[in-house]
Amino acid sequence: MKKAYRIFAINPGSTSTKVALFEGEKKIFQTNVDHAAETLKGFREIADQLPFRMETIRQVLREQNISLEGVDAYSCICGALVSMEGGVYQLNDQLLEHARTCFTARHPNTLGPQIAVELQREFGGEIFCVNPPDIDELDDVERVCGFHELYRQSKGHPLNQKENCIRYAASQGKRYDEMNLICCHIGGGVTVAAHRKGRMCCVNDAMNGDGPMAPTRAGWLPAADLVKLCFSGEYTQQELYNRITKTGGLVDHLGVSDAREIVERIKAGDRYAKLVYDAFIYQIAKAVGGCATALKGQVDAIILTGGIAHDPYLVNALTEYISFLAPVVTQAGEFEMEALAAGAIRVLSGEEPALEYTGIPVWSSFDAYRK
C-alpha cells in the first residue's frame, strides 16, 4: 500500500495564518487564523512577526490536541525569491536566506520556511516549498512589450493554477505534462494562464496591473490616459499605485469587491452594476482567447477556479464566450493547502524529484538576443 505521509502545510498571508495537517490525501484539520491589522502594524519588519506567528500555530495545535511528532514534512508557501522553474523545492540555505531577507519583495509568506525550520528543530521532518509565487515559465515572446527597457513578468497564482491542472489531468487519466490547458483563477486577484505540457507559458501579471480587472485591481488601463493621471497633480505615486493594485477594478466602480453583493444588485435592477460585472467577465473571456492563441488553438480544457467561480452568473456568462474553444470545467474555490501537501507527497513518494533553489533567476534580460 502507498504510505500515507504526514504533511503539515503552512501558508502565512498578509492578515492571516493558514495551517493544515494531512495524512496522505486526507485532511485531518485546517485552520485559518485572522490577525487584526493593528496587531500586525506593531511589527516593524516582517521577520519580527515570527514569534507571533509561531505562537499562533502552537495555540492552534493545542486547541486541536495535535502533536507534530512523526511528521514527514512541512510544506510551505514562500515568495520574495528569484524567478524559477515550477516544481517542489527542498529548503536549502540559499532559499532560507532569501526568505529571511525578503530578497525580491516584502510579504509575510516569506515566514513560511522560517516557521518550518522552527518546527523542524522540535519535531524533525523535511521542508519543501511548492510552486512559489515567483515561478516563471513564460515564453520569451510573451515577455516583449513596446518599451525596450520594460518586459512583462509572470505573477499568476502558480500554486493554485498548477494544482487545478494536475487535478483535472488526473481526472482524465493523464499527467499534467501531457495536456494543454487554460486555467482562470478568479478571486481577489484574477490570472488567466496557458499551460502547455506542464509549463505556465502565458499568464498575466495580476500583481502589477496586467490582464483583466479584478475585485480590487485595475487590470488593463489606457496607457496614454494613465500617463496623464500620473502628471495631473491629483495623485502621489503611491496613491496611484494603490489604486492600480488595491482599490481599482470592481470596488473602484461599485464601492464593493464582493461578487455576491454585486450579483444581488444586478438582480435588483442596478444597470451600472450589470455593465461593470459583465465587463469583468468579458475581459476574462478575452484573456482566455489570448491564451488559446498562445496554445495555437490546441486546448484540451478550460478550468475555472477561485472563489468567484462559485457564482453561476459568471460561470454561465463566461462559458457562453469561451466554450467554442474547449470544454469548460468548474473547480471552484482554491486548493492551496491541498497543493502544498500534494507537492510534498509527490517528492516523498518518488513521483517527482525535489528541485534545488540556486538563487539564480531563470530569466533576467534580453541581452542574449541582442548580441
Coordinates of C-alpha atoms in Angstrom, one line a residue:
M1 CA 0.0 0.0 0.0
K2 CA 1.1 3.6 -0.7
K3 CA 2.3 5.2 2.5
A4 CA 0.1 8.0 3.9
Y5 CA 2.7 10.6 4.5
R6 CA 2.1 13.1 7.3
I7 CA 2.4 16.6 6.0
F8 CA 2.0 19.9 7.8
A9 CA 1.1 22.7 5.4
I10 CA 2.0 26.4 6.3
N11 CA 0.6 29.4 4.5
P12 CA 1.2 32.8 6.1
G13 CA -0.8 35.6 4.5
S14 CA -0.9 39.4 4.8
T15 CA -3.5 39.3 7.5
S16 CA -3.9 35.6 8.3
T17 CA -2.1 32.4 9.1
K18 CA -3.4 29.2 7.5
V19 CA -2.2 25.7 8.6
A20 CA -3.4 22.2 7.8
L21 CA -2.4 18.7 8.6
F22 CA -2.7 15.9 6.1
E23 CA -2.2 12.1 6.2
G24 CA -1.8 11.2 2.6
E25 CA -4.7 12.9 0.7
K26 CA -6.9 13.0 3.9
K27 CA -7.0 16.4 5.5
I28 CA -7.0 16.0 9.3
F29 CA -7.7 19.6 10.0
Q30 CA -7.3 23.1 8.5
T31 CA -7.4 26.4 10.3
N32 CA -7.3 30.0 9.1
V33 CA -6.5 32.4 11.9
D34 CA -7.2 36.1 11.0
H35 CA -4.9 38.8 12.5
A36 CA -6.0 42.3 13.4
A37 CA -4.4 44.9 11.3
E38 CA -3.5 46.9 14.4
T39 CA -1.6 43.9 15.8
L40 CA 0.5 43.5 12.7
K41 CA 1.3 47.2 12.5
G42 CA 3.1 46.7 15.7
F43 CA 5.9 44.8 14.0
R44 CA 8.4 47.0 12.3
E45 CA 9.8 44.2 10.0
I46 CA 8.1 41.1 8.6
A47 CA 10.8 38.9 10.3
D48 CA 9.7 40.4 13.6
Q49 CA 6.3 38.6 13.2
L50 CA 8.0 35.2 13.5
P51 CA 7.5 34.6 17.3
F52 CA 3.9 35.9 17.0
R53 CA 3.1 33.6 14.1
M54 CA 4.8 30.7 15.8
E55 CA 2.7 31.2 18.9
T56 CA -0.4 31.4 16.7
I57 CA 0.4 27.9 15.3
R58 CA 1.3 26.4 18.7
Q59 CA -2.1 27.6 20.0
V60 CA -3.9 26.0 17.1
L61 CA -2.1 22.7 17.7
R62 CA -3.0 22.9 21.4
E63 CA -6.7 23.6 20.6
Q64 CA -6.7 20.7 18.1
N65 CA -4.9 18.4 20.6
I66 CA -2.4 17.5 17.8
S67 CA 1.3 16.9 18.1
L68 CA 3.6 17.1 15.1
E69 CA 5.7 14.2 16.4
G70 CA 6.4 11.8 13.5
V71 CA 5.6 14.4 10.8
D72 CA 7.2 13.5 7.5
A73 CA 7.5 17.0 6.1
Y74 CA 6.5 20.7 6.3
S75 CA 5.3 22.2 3.1
C76 CA 5.1 25.9 2.9
I77 CA 4.5 28.8 0.5
C78 CA 7.3 31.3 0.1
G79 CA 7.7 34.4 -2.0
A80 CA 10.4 37.1 -2.5
L81 CA 12.6 34.6 -4.4
V82 CA 14.2 35.0 -7.8
S83 CA 12.3 33.7 -10.9
M84 CA 12.4 29.9 -11.0
E85 CA 11.0 26.8 -12.8
G86 CA 7.8 25.3 -11.5
G87 CA 8.1 22.4 -9.1
V88 CA 8.8 21.4 -5.5
Y89 CA 11.9 22.9 -3.9
Q90 CA 13.6 21.3 -0.9
L91 CA 14.6 24.0 1.6
N92 CA 18.3 24.9 1.4
D93 CA 20.4 27.7 2.9
Q94 CA 20.0 30.0 -0.1
L95 CA 16.3 29.8 -0.2
L96 CA 16.0 30.3 3.6
E97 CA 18.4 33.4 3.4
H98 CA 16.3 34.9 0.6
A99 CA 13.2 34.4 2.6
R100 CA 14.7 35.9 5.7
T101 CA 15.9 39.0 3.9
C102 CA 12.7 39.4 1.7
F103 CA 15.1 39.3 -1.2
T104 CA 12.8 40.4 -4.0
A105 CA 9.6 41.5 -2.2
R106 CA 8.2 42.2 1.2
H107 CA 5.5 39.8 2.1
P108 CA 4.6 37.7 5.1
N109 CA 4.7 34.5 3.0
T110 CA 8.5 34.7 3.5
L111 CA 7.8 33.5 7.0
G112 CA 6.7 30.1 5.7
P113 CA 10.1 28.4 5.6
Q114 CA 11.2 30.2 8.8
I115 CA 8.2 28.7 10.6
A116 CA 9.0 25.3 9.2
V117 CA 12.6 25.5 10.4
E118 CA 11.4 26.2 13.9
L119 CA 9.1 23.3 13.9
Q120 CA 11.7 21.0 12.3
R121 CA 14.1 21.7 15.2
E122 CA 11.4 20.4 17.6
F123 CA 9.8 17.6 15.7
G124 CA 12.1 16.6 12.8
G125 CA 10.9 16.1 9.2
E126 CA 11.8 17.6 5.8
I127 CA 10.9 21.0 4.4
F128 CA 9.6 21.8 1.0
C129 CA 8.3 24.9 -0.9
V130 CA 5.8 24.1 -3.6
N131 CA 5.4 26.2 -6.7
P132 CA 6.3 29.5 -5.1
P133 CA 4.7 32.8 -6.4
D134 CA 8.0 33.5 -8.3
I135 CA 7.5 30.7 -10.8
D136 CA 8.4 32.0 -14.2
E137 CA 7.9 29.7 -17.2
L138 CA 6.9 32.4 -19.8
D139 CA 7.8 32.0 -23.4
D140 CA 10.3 34.8 -24.2
V141 CA 8.0 36.2 -26.9
E142 CA 5.4 36.7 -24.1
R143 CA 7.8 39.0 -22.2
V144 CA 8.3 41.6 -25.0
C145 CA 6.3 44.8 -24.8
G146 CA 6.6 48.2 -26.6
F147 CA 9.3 49.7 -24.5
H148 CA 12.7 48.0 -24.9
E149 CA 13.7 48.6 -21.2
L150 CA 10.4 47.0 -19.9
Y151 CA 9.2 43.4 -20.0
R152 CA 6.2 41.5 -18.9
Q153 CA 6.5 39.4 -15.8
S154 CA 4.9 36.2 -14.5
K155 CA 2.9 36.7 -11.3
G156 CA 0.0 34.3 -11.7
H157 CA -1.1 32.2 -8.7
P158 CA 1.1 29.2 -9.7
L159 CA 0.3 27.2 -6.6
N160 CA -3.5 27.1 -7.2
Q161 CA -3.1 27.2 -11.0
K162 CA -0.9 24.2 -11.3
E163 CA -2.8 22.2 -8.7
N164 CA -6.0 22.6 -10.6
C165 CA -4.4 21.5 -13.8
I166 CA -2.8 18.5 -12.1
R167 CA -6.2 17.5 -10.7
Y168 CA -8.0 17.9 -14.0
A169 CA -5.4 15.9 -15.8
A170 CA -5.7 13.1 -13.2
S171 CA -9.5 13.1 -13.7
Q172 CA -8.8 12.4 -17.4
G173 CA -6.3 9.6 -16.6
K174 CA -3.4 11.8 -17.8
R175 CA -0.5 13.7 -16.4
Y176 CA -0.3 17.5 -16.3
D177 CA 2.6 17.5 -18.7
E178 CA 0.6 15.6 -21.3
M179 CA -2.1 18.3 -21.7
N180 CA -2.7 21.8 -23.0
L181 CA -4.9 23.6 -20.5
I182 CA -6.2 27.2 -19.8
C183 CA -6.8 27.9 -16.1
C184 CA -8.7 31.0 -14.9
H185 CA -8.1 31.9 -11.2
I186 CA -11.0 34.2 -10.4
G187 CA -10.8 35.5 -6.9
G188 CA -9.4 38.6 -5.2
G189 CA -6.9 38.6 -8.0
V190 CA -7.6 37.3 -11.5
T191 CA -5.0 35.4 -13.5
V192 CA -5.6 33.6 -16.8
A193 CA -2.8 31.2 -17.8
A194 CA -2.0 28.9 -20.7
H195 CA -0.4 25.6 -19.5
R196 CA 1.5 23.9 -22.3
K197 CA 2.5 20.4 -21.4
G198 CA 3.2 21.3 -17.8
R199 CA 4.6 24.8 -18.3
M200 CA 2.7 28.0 -17.5
C201 CA 3.9 29.6 -20.7
C202 CA 1.5 32.6 -20.8
V203 CA -0.1 34.4 -17.8
N204 CA -1.0 38.0 -16.9
D205 CA 0.9 39.8 -14.2
A206 CA -2.1 40.5 -11.9
M207 CA 0.1 42.0 -9.2
N208 CA 1.2 44.9 -11.4
G209 CA -1.9 45.8 -13.3
D210 CA -1.8 43.4 -16.3
G211 CA -4.8 41.5 -17.5
P212 CA -8.5 41.6 -16.7
M213 CA -9.7 43.9 -13.9
A214 CA -10.3 42.2 -10.6
P215 CA -12.4 43.0 -7.5
T216 CA -9.7 45.3 -6.1
R217 CA -7.2 45.6 -9.0
A218 CA -7.5 47.8 -12.1
G219 CA -6.1 45.4 -14.8
W220 CA -5.5 46.8 -18.3
L221 CA -5.7 50.6 -18.5
P222 CA -5.4 53.0 -21.5
A223 CA -1.6 53.8 -21.3
A224 CA -1.7 57.4 -22.5
D225 CA -4.6 58.4 -20.2
L226 CA -2.8 56.7 -17.3
V227 CA 0.3 58.9 -18.0
K228 CA -1.9 62.0 -17.9
L229 CA -3.3 60.9 -14.5
C230 CA 0.3 60.4 -13.3
F231 CA 1.2 64.0 -14.1
S232 CA -2.1 65.6 -13.2
G233 CA -1.1 66.5 -9.7
E234 CA -4.1 64.8 -8.3
Y235 CA -2.3 61.7 -7.1
T236 CA 1.0 60.8 -5.4
Q237 CA 2.9 57.9 -6.9
Q238 CA 1.9 55.7 -4.0
E239 CA -1.8 56.7 -4.2
L240 CA -1.9 55.8 -7.9
Y241 CA -0.1 52.6 -7.4
N242 CA -2.5 51.7 -4.6
R243 CA -5.4 52.4 -6.9
I244 CA -4.0 50.1 -9.6
T245 CA -3.2 47.2 -7.1
K246 CA -5.6 47.6 -4.2
T247 CA -8.6 49.9 -4.8
G248 CA -9.2 49.6 -8.6
G249 CA -11.4 47.3 -10.5
L250 CA -14.9 46.4 -9.2
V251 CA -14.5 48.3 -6.0
D252 CA -13.4 51.5 -7.8
H253 CA -16.6 51.3 -10.0
L254 CA -19.2 50.0 -7.5
G255 CA -17.7 50.6 -4.0
V256 CA -17.8 46.9 -3.2
S257 CA -15.5 44.0 -4.1
D258 CA -17.8 41.1 -3.1
A259 CA -19.2 39.5 -6.3
R260 CA -22.1 38.1 -4.4
E261 CA -23.3 41.6 -3.4
I262 CA -22.8 42.8 -7.0
V263 CA -24.9 40.0 -8.4
E264 CA -27.7 40.9 -5.9
R265 CA -27.6 44.5 -7.1
I266 CA -27.9 43.2 -10.7
K267 CA -31.0 41.1 -9.7
A268 CA -32.4 44.3 -8.1
G269 CA -32.1 46.1 -11.4
D270 CA -28.8 48.0 -11.0
R271 CA -27.8 48.6 -14.6
Y272 CA -24.4 50.0 -13.9
A273 CA -23.5 47.1 -11.7
K274 CA -24.5 44.8 -14.5
L275 CA -22.4 46.7 -17.1
V276 CA -19.3 46.6 -14.9
Y277 CA -19.7 42.9 -13.9
D278 CA -20.3 41.9 -17.5
A279 CA -17.2 43.9 -18.5
F280 CA -15.3 42.0 -15.8
I281 CA -16.4 38.7 -17.3
Y282 CA -15.8 39.9 -20.9
Q283 CA -12.2 40.8 -20.0
I284 CA -11.6 37.3 -18.6
A285 CA -13.0 35.8 -21.7
K286 CA -10.7 37.9 -23.9
A287 CA -7.7 36.8 -21.8
V288 CA -8.8 33.1 -22.4
G289 CA -8.8 33.8 -26.1
G290 CA -5.3 35.1 -25.9
C291 CA -4.1 32.0 -24.1
A292 CA -5.8 29.9 -26.7
T293 CA -3.8 31.7 -29.3
A294 CA -0.6 31.0 -27.3
L295 CA -1.5 27.3 -27.5
K296 CA -2.2 27.7 -31.2
G297 CA -5.8 26.5 -30.7
Q298 CA -4.7 23.2 -29.2
V299 CA -6.7 23.4 -25.9
D300 CA -7.8 20.3 -24.0
A301 CA -9.9 22.1 -21.5
I302 CA -10.5 25.5 -19.8
I303 CA -10.6 25.4 -16.0
L304 CA -12.5 28.0 -13.8
T305 CA -11.2 28.2 -10.3
G306 CA -11.1 30.7 -7.4
G307 CA -13.8 31.9 -5.1
I308 CA -15.8 33.8 -7.7
A309 CA -16.1 30.6 -9.8
H310 CA -18.8 29.7 -7.3
D311 CA -21.1 32.3 -9.0
P312 CA -23.4 30.7 -11.5
Y313 CA -24.0 34.1 -13.2
L314 CA -20.3 34.4 -14.0
V315 CA -19.8 30.8 -14.9
N316 CA -22.7 30.8 -17.4
A317 CA -21.8 34.1 -19.0
L318 CA -18.1 33.2 -19.3
T319 CA -18.9 29.8 -20.7
E320 CA -21.0 31.4 -23.4
Y321 CA -18.0 33.3 -24.6
I322 CA -15.3 30.6 -24.4
S323 CA -17.0 27.2 -24.8
F324 CA -16.3 27.1 -28.5
L325 CA -12.6 26.8 -27.7
A326 CA -12.7 23.7 -25.5
P327 CA -14.7 22.1 -22.7
V328 CA -15.2 24.4 -19.7
V329 CA -14.7 22.8 -16.3
T330 CA -15.5 24.5 -13.0
Q331 CA -13.3 23.7 -10.0
A332 CA -14.5 26.5 -7.7
G333 CA -12.6 27.6 -4.6
E334 CA -8.8 27.4 -4.1
F335 CA -6.7 24.3 -3.3
E336 CA -3.5 26.0 -2.0
M337 CA -3.3 23.9 1.2
E338 CA -4.0 20.7 -0.7
A339 CA -1.4 21.8 -3.3
L340 CA 1.2 22.2 -0.6
A341 CA 0.6 18.7 0.8
A342 CA 0.3 17.1 -2.6
G343 CA 3.6 18.5 -3.8
A344 CA 5.5 17.2 -0.8
I345 CA 3.9 13.8 -1.2
R346 CA 4.9 13.6 -4.8
V347 CA 8.5 14.1 -3.8
L348 CA 8.5 11.8 -0.8
S349 CA 6.9 9.0 -2.8
G350 CA 9.4 9.4 -5.6
E351 CA 6.8 10.5 -8.2
E352 CA 8.6 13.8 -8.7
P353 CA 12.2 14.9 -7.9
A354 CA 12.9 17.7 -5.5
L355 CA 14.4 20.8 -7.1
E356 CA 17.3 22.8 -5.8
Y357 CA 17.0 26.6 -5.4
T358 CA 20.1 28.2 -6.8
G359 CA 19.2 31.9 -6.3
I360 CA 20.0 32.4 -10.0
P361 CA 17.0 33.8 -12.0
V362 CA 15.8 31.6 -14.8
W363 CA 15.4 34.8 -16.9
S364 CA 16.7 38.3 -16.3
S365 CA 17.0 40.2 -19.7
F366 CA 17.0 40.1 -23.5
D367 CA 20.8 40.6 -23.6
A368 CA 21.4 37.1 -25.2
Y369 CA 19.2 38.1 -28.1
R370 CA 20.9 41.5 -28.6
K371 CA 24.4 40.1 -29.1

